[in-house]
Coordinates of C-alpha atoms in Angstrom, one line a residue:
Chain C
X1 CA 17.4 -19.9 -15.8
X2 CA 15.3 -22.4 -14.3
X3 CA 13.8 -24.5 -17.2
X4 CA 11.4 -27.6 -16.9
X5 CA 10.3 -29.2 -20.1
X6 CA 7.6 -31.8 -19.7
X7 CA 7.1 -34.7 -22.5
X8 CA 5.3 -37.9 -22.9
X9 CA 1.8 -36.9 -23.2
X10 CA -0.5 -38.0 -25.8
X11 CA -3.9 -39.7 -26.6
X12 CA -4.5 -43.1 -24.8
X13 CA -7.3 -45.4 -24.1
X14 CA -9.0 -46.0 -21.1
X15 CA -7.0 -48.5 -19.2
X16 CA -3.8 -47.8 -21.2
X17 CA -0.6 -46.4 -19.6
X18 CA 1.9 -43.5 -20.2
X19 CA 5.2 -42.1 -18.8
X20 CA 5.6 -38.7 -18.4
X21 CA 9.1 -37.2 -18.1
X22 CA 10.3 -33.7 -17.0
X23 CA 13.9 -32.8 -18.0
X24 CA 15.0 -29.8 -15.4
X25 CA 18.0 -27.7 -16.1
X26 CA 19.3 -24.1 -14.5
X27 CA 19.3 -25.5 -11.0
X28 CA 20.8 -28.2 -9.0
X29 CA 18.1 -30.8 -9.6
X30 CA 19.6 -33.2 -6.8
X31 CA 18.7 -30.8 -4.1
X32 CA 15.3 -30.1 -4.8
X33 CA 12.1 -32.0 -4.2
X34 CA 9.7 -32.1 -7.3
X35 CA 6.1 -32.2 -7.8
X36 CA 3.3 -33.1 -10.6
X37 CA 0.0 -31.0 -10.9
X38 CA -2.5 -31.6 -13.3
X39 CA -5.4 -29.2 -14.7
X40 CA -8.4 -30.6 -16.3
X41 CA -9.8 -28.7 -19.3
X42 CA -11.4 -25.7 -18.1
X43 CA -10.7 -26.6 -14.5
X44 CA -8.5 -25.6 -11.4
X45 CA -5.2 -27.1 -10.3
X46 CA -4.9 -30.6 -8.8
X47 CA -1.8 -31.7 -6.9
X48 CA -1.0 -35.2 -8.2
X49 CA 2.4 -36.2 -6.5
X50 CA 5.6 -35.2 -4.9
X51 CA 9.0 -36.9 -4.3
X52 CA 12.0 -35.9 -2.2
X53 CA 15.1 -34.7 -3.6
X54 CA 16.7 -38.3 -3.0
X55 CA 13.9 -40.1 -4.4
X56 CA 13.6 -41.8 -1.2
X57 CA 10.0 -40.3 -0.1
X58 CA 7.1 -40.2 -2.5
X59 CA 3.4 -38.8 -1.8
X60 CA 0.4 -39.2 -3.8
X61 CA -3.2 -37.9 -4.0
X62 CA -5.9 -40.4 -3.3
X63 CA -7.3 -40.3 -6.7
X64 CA -3.9 -41.8 -8.4
X65 CA -2.7 -43.8 -5.6
X66 CA -2.0 -47.4 -6.6
X67 CA -2.1 -46.3 -10.6
X68 CA 0.6 -43.6 -10.7
X69 CA 4.3 -43.7 -9.5
X70 CA 6.5 -40.7 -9.4
X71 CA 10.3 -41.4 -9.7
X72 CA 13.5 -39.7 -10.6
X73 CA 16.8 -40.1 -12.1
X74 CA 19.5 -37.6 -10.7
X75 CA 22.0 -38.5 -13.0
X76 CA 19.7 -37.3 -15.9
X77 CA 18.1 -34.4 -14.2
X78 CA 14.9 -36.0 -14.9
X79 CA 11.6 -36.3 -13.3
X80 CA 9.1 -39.2 -14.2
X81 CA 5.5 -39.9 -13.8
X82 CA 4.4 -43.6 -14.8
X83 CA 0.6 -43.6 -15.2
X84 CA -1.3 -46.9 -15.4
X85 CA -4.9 -47.9 -15.5
X86 CA -5.8 -44.7 -17.0
X87 CA -9.2 -43.4 -16.5
X88 CA -11.1 -40.8 -18.5
X89 CA -11.1 -38.2 -15.5
X90 CA -7.1 -38.5 -15.9
X91 CA -7.6 -36.3 -19.1
X92 CA -5.7 -33.0 -18.0
X93 CA -2.7 -30.8 -18.8
X94 CA 0.3 -32.3 -16.5
X95 CA 2.7 -30.0 -15.1
X96 CA 5.9 -30.6 -13.4
X97 CA 7.2 -28.2 -10.6
X98 CA 10.2 -27.5 -8.6
X99 CA 9.8 -28.1 -4.9
X100 CA 7.2 -30.0 -3.0
X101 CA 7.6 -29.4 0.8
X102 CA 7.4 -25.4 1.0
X103 CA 6.1 -24.4 -2.3
X104 CA 6.3 -25.0 -6.0
X105 CA 8.6 -22.4 -7.1
X106 CA 8.7 -23.0 -10.9
X107 CA 6.4 -24.8 -13.3
X108 CA 7.0 -26.3 -16.8
X109 CA 4.6 -25.7 -19.7
X110 CA 2.7 -29.0 -19.4
X111 CA 2.2 -31.9 -21.1
X112 CA -1.4 -32.8 -22.3
X113 CA -2.9 -36.3 -21.7
X114 CA -6.2 -37.2 -23.1
X115 CA -8.3 -40.2 -22.7
X116 CA -10.4 -41.4 -25.3
X117 CA -11.8 -44.5 -26.6
Chain K
X1 CA -7.5 -33.4 3.5
X2 CA -7.1 -29.5 4.1
X3 CA -9.9 -27.8 2.0
X4 CA -9.1 -24.3 0.7
X5 CA -11.8 -21.9 0.1
X6 CA -11.3 -18.7 -2.1
X7 CA -13.6 -15.7 -2.3
X8 CA -14.6 -14.1 -4.5
X9 CA -14.5 -16.5 -7.3
X10 CA -14.6 -13.4 -9.8
X11 CA -13.5 -10.3 -9.3
X12 CA -13.8 -7.4 -11.9
X13 CA -11.5 -4.5 -11.1
X14 CA -10.6 -0.9 -12.7
X15 CA -7.0 -0.4 -13.6
X16 CA -5.1 1.2 -11.2
X17 CA -7.6 0.1 -8.3
X18 CA -6.6 -2.3 -5.7
X19 CA -7.9 -6.0 -5.5
X20 CA -8.2 -8.5 -2.6
X21 CA -8.5 -12.2 -2.5
X22 CA -9.6 -14.2 0.5
X23 CA -8.3 -17.9 1.2
X24 CA -9.6 -19.8 4.1
X25 CA -8.2 -23.2 5.2
X26 CA -10.5 -26.0 7.0
X27 CA -7.7 -26.4 9.7
X28 CA -4.6 -24.3 10.6
X29 CA -1.7 -24.2 8.3
X30 CA 1.0 -24.0 10.9
X31 CA 3.5 -26.8 10.6
X32 CA 5.1 -28.4 13.3
X33 CA 8.2 -26.7 12.5
X34 CA 6.4 -23.3 13.1
X35 CA 6.3 -22.3 9.6
X36 CA 2.9 -21.7 7.4
X37 CA 3.1 -23.2 4.1
X38 CA 0.7 -21.0 2.1
X39 CA 1.4 -19.9 -1.2
X40 CA 0.0 -17.6 -4.0
X41 CA 0.1 -18.6 -7.7
X42 CA -1.1 -16.6 -10.7
X43 CA -2.2 -18.2 -13.9
X44 CA -2.6 -16.1 -17.1
X45 CA -4.6 -17.1 -20.0
X46 CA -2.9 -19.7 -21.7
X47 CA 0.0 -19.7 -19.5
X48 CA 1.3 -22.4 -16.7
X49 CA 1.0 -21.2 -13.1
X50 CA 3.6 -18.8 -11.7
X51 CA 4.5 -18.4 -7.8
X52 CA 3.7 -15.0 -6.5
X53 CA 4.1 -15.5 -2.8
X54 CA 5.2 -18.3 -0.6
X55 CA 4.9 -18.8 3.2
X56 CA 2.3 -16.3 3.5
X57 CA 3.9 -13.2 2.6
X58 CA 7.3 -13.7 0.9
X59 CA 7.5 -12.4 -2.6
X60 CA 9.0 -14.9 -5.1
X61 CA 11.8 -13.5 -7.4
X62 CA 10.9 -11.3 -9.8
X63 CA 7.3 -10.6 -8.5
X64 CA 6.2 -6.9 -8.3
X65 CA 5.8 -5.3 -5.1
X66 CA 2.1 -4.2 -6.1
X67 CA 1.7 -7.9 -4.8
X68 CA 1.5 -8.6 -1.2
X69 CA 0.2 -11.5 1.2
X70 CA -0.9 -11.6 4.7
X71 CA -2.8 -13.8 7.2
X72 CA -2.4 -16.3 9.7
X73 CA -3.6 -19.6 11.0
X74 CA -6.6 -20.3 8.7
X75 CA -7.3 -17.1 6.9
X76 CA -5.0 -15.4 4.1
X77 CA -5.2 -12.6 1.7
X78 CA -3.7 -11.6 -1.5
X79 CA -3.8 -7.9 -2.4
X80 CA -3.0 -6.0 -5.6
X81 CA -2.3 -2.6 -4.8
X82 CA -3.1 -1.1 -8.1
X83 CA -4.0 -3.8 -10.8
X84 CA -2.4 -3.6 -14.3
X85 CA -3.7 -5.3 -17.5
X86 CA -0.9 -7.9 -17.1
X87 CA -2.6 -9.0 -13.8
X88 CA -5.5 -10.5 -15.7
X89 CA -5.8 -14.2 -14.9
X90 CA -6.8 -16.9 -12.3
X91 CA -5.3 -16.8 -8.7
X92 CA -4.8 -19.9 -6.8
X93 CA -4.0 -20.2 -3.1
X94 CA -2.5 -23.6 -2.0
X95 CA -1.1 -25.1 1.1
X96 CA 2.0 -27.3 1.4
X97 CA 1.7 -27.7 5.3
X98 CA 0.4 -31.3 5.0
X99 CA 0.0 -33.6 2.1
X100 CA -1.8 -33.8 -0.1
X101 CA -1.1 -30.3 -1.2
X102 CA -4.5 -28.5 -1.8
X103 CA -5.5 -25.6 -4.0
X104 CA -8.4 -23.0 -3.7
X105 CA -10.9 -23.2 -6.5
X106 CA -9.2 -20.1 -8.1
X107 CA -10.4 -16.4 -8.3
X108 CA -10.7 -14.9 -11.8
X109 CA -9.6 -11.2 -11.9
X110 CA -10.7 -9.3 -14.9
X111 CA -10.7 -5.8 -16.1
X112 CA -14.1 -3.8 -15.8

């Protein structure tokens, strides 16, 4: 069974940083691209970032480009999202998802990031 | 960026009756490899999204056959042949033909 377990969310001040993690199990992590998608409270889904199975290729939404960095450690079956220079509009539930190029097949439960001064 | 537009945004349905959601893209979703990367997701209340349909019409593992997808180019449709209580939630179309991937606004399906 595919499992994706996000962690690392929390309350942070504007301008601060957080690193999200997504521990993957139940599939061969090294052969799948991965994605981060977020959902602001009461709003729809927004794609944030994607990464190839090797980690060589990355993609970002314009809204996070230059502030967020996606990465992966295939030896640990873990996906990361380093978030810097956080803004109020980054407040959201952040999901990791298996897949990026064709579709997003499986989703984690999400980790909540809240910006507040 | 490709803009995805769903209609309707809300769909009250009687149990056992069909439901249909339209999704239109601002440009063709046919990829240079010949595939069309249009998917449908279901988000039940308080739950993460769940993949229902990928590449227009392919049901994902475990998805009931009352869900079907169709369309081509820029116009796509998700149909539920007979709505059940567990189908209540928000449905999103999403394109993966071009980065950034973009979602429709979501269509809320509720029981009348």
